[in-house]
C-alpha positions as a LaTeX table, in Angstrom:
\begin{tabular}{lrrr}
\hline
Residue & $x$ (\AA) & $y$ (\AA) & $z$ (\AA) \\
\hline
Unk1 & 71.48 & 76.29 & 124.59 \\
Unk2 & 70.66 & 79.31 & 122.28 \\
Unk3 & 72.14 & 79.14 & 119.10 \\
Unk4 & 74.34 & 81.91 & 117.98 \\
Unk5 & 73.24 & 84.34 & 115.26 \\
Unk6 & 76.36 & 84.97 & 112.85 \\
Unk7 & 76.85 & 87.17 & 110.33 \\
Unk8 & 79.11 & 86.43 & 107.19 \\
Unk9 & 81.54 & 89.58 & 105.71 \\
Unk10 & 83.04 & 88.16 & 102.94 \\
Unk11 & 81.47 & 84.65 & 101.34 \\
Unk12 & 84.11 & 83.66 & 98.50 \\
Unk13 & 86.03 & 80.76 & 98.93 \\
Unk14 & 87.33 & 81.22 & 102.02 \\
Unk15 & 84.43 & 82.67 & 103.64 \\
Unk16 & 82.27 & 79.72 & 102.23 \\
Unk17 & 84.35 & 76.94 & 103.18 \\
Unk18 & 84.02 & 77.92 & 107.25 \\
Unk19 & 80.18 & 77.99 & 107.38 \\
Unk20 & 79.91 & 74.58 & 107.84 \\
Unk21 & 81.71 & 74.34 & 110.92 \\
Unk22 & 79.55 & 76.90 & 112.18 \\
Unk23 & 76.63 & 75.21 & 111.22 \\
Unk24 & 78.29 & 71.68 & 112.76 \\
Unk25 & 78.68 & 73.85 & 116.29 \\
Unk26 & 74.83 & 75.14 & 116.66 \\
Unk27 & 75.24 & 78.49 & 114.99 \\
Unk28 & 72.29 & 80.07 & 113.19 \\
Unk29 & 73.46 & 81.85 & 110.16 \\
Unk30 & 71.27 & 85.36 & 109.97 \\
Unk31 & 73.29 & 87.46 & 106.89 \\
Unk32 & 75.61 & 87.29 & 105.00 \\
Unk33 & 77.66 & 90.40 & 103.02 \\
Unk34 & 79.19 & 89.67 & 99.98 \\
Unk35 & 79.96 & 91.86 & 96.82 \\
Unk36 & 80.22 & 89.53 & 94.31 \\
Unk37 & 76.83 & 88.68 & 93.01 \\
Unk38 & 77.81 & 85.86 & 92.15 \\
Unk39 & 79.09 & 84.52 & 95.22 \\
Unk40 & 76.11 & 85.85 & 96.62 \\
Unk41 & 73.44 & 84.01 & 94.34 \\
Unk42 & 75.98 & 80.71 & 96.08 \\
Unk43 & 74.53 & 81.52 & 99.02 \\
Unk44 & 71.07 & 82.64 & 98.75 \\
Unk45 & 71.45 & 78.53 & 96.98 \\
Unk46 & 72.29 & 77.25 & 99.97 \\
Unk47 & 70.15 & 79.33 & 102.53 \\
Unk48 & 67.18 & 80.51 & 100.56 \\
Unk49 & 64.85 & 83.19 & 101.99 \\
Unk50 & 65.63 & 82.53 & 105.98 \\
Unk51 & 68.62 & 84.70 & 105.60 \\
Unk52 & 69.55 & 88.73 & 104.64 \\
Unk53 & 71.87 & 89.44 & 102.00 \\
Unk54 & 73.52 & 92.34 & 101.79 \\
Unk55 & 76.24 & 93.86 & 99.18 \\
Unk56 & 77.11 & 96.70 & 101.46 \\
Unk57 & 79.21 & 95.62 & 104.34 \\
Unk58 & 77.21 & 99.04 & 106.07 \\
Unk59 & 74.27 & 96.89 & 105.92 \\
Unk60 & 75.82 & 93.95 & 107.68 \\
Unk61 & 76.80 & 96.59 & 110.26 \\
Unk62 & 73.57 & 97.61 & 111.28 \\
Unk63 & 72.27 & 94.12 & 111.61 \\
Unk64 & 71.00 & 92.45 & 113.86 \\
Unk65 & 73.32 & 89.30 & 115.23 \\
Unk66 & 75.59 & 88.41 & 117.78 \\
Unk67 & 78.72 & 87.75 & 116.40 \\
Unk68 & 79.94 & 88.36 & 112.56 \\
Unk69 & 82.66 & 86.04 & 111.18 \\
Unk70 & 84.87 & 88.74 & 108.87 \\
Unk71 & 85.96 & 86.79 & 105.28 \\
Unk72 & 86.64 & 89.80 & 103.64 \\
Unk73 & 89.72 & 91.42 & 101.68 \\
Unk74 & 92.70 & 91.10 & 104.21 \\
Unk75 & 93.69 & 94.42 & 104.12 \\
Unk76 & 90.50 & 95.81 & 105.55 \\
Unk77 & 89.91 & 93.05 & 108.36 \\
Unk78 & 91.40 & 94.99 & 111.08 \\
Unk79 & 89.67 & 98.32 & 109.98 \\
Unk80 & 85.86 & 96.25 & 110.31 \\
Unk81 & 87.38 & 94.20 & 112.64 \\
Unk82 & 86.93 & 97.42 & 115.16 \\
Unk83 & 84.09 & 98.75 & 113.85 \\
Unk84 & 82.41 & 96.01 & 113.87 \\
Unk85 & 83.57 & 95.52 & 117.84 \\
Unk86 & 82.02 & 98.51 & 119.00 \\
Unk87 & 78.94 & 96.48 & 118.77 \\
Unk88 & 79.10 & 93.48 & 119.03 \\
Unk89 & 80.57 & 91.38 & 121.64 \\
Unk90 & 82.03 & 88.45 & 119.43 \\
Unk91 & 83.85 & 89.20 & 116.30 \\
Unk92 & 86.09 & 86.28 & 114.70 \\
Unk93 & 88.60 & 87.48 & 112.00 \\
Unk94 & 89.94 & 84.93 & 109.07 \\
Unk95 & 93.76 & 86.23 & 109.18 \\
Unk96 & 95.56 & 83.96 & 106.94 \\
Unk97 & 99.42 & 83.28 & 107.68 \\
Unk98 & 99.48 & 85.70 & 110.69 \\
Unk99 & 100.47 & 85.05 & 113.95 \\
Unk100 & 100.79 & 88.69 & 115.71 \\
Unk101 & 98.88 & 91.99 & 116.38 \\
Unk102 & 102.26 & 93.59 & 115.15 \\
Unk103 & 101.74 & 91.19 & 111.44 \\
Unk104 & 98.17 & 92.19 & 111.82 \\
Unk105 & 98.78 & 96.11 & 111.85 \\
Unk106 & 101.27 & 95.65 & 109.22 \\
Unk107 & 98.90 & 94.52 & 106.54 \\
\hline
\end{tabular}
């Protein structure tokens, strides 16, 4: 099977503390978007050269993958959420605490 290619948005914390189950599941991580540098020097750590790194989530956007996994602020997930959706065909959202597309607009 072909591993997936994801892309990161968003590598704090809580972006950071999902790649390993991505990694665990086959998936190749390709980029990763972050705009703290120094969450950003974490990753290049832990991926070296093999991966892009981007500050500019417009960057990320243009890249190529096949699925980006969105870590970002909350308030602007649905907003890249749909952008990045027209194109790509997987897009996986962290949405902490909400349950609804009705919470979802909300925040």
């Amino acid at each position: 099977m072909k591993a997936i290619k994801v892309g990161f948005f968003g590598f704090g914390p809580r972006g950071g503390s999902y790649v390993d189950q991505f990694l665990m599941n086959d998936a190749e991580i390709v980029a990763i978007c972050e705009a703290r540098e120094d969450w950003l020097e974490r990753a290049r750590k832990k991926f070296g050269d093999g991966v892009a790194y981007f500050t500019d989530p417009e960057d990320l956007l243009r890249y190529e993958m096949d699925a980006v996994f969105l870590a970002n602020n909350f308030h602007e997930h649905a907003s890249w959420a749909i952008r990045f959706a027209a194109s790509l065909p997987n897009v996986m959202v962290v949405l902490s605490g909400m349950s609804s597309v009705e919470q979802i607009e909300d925040n």
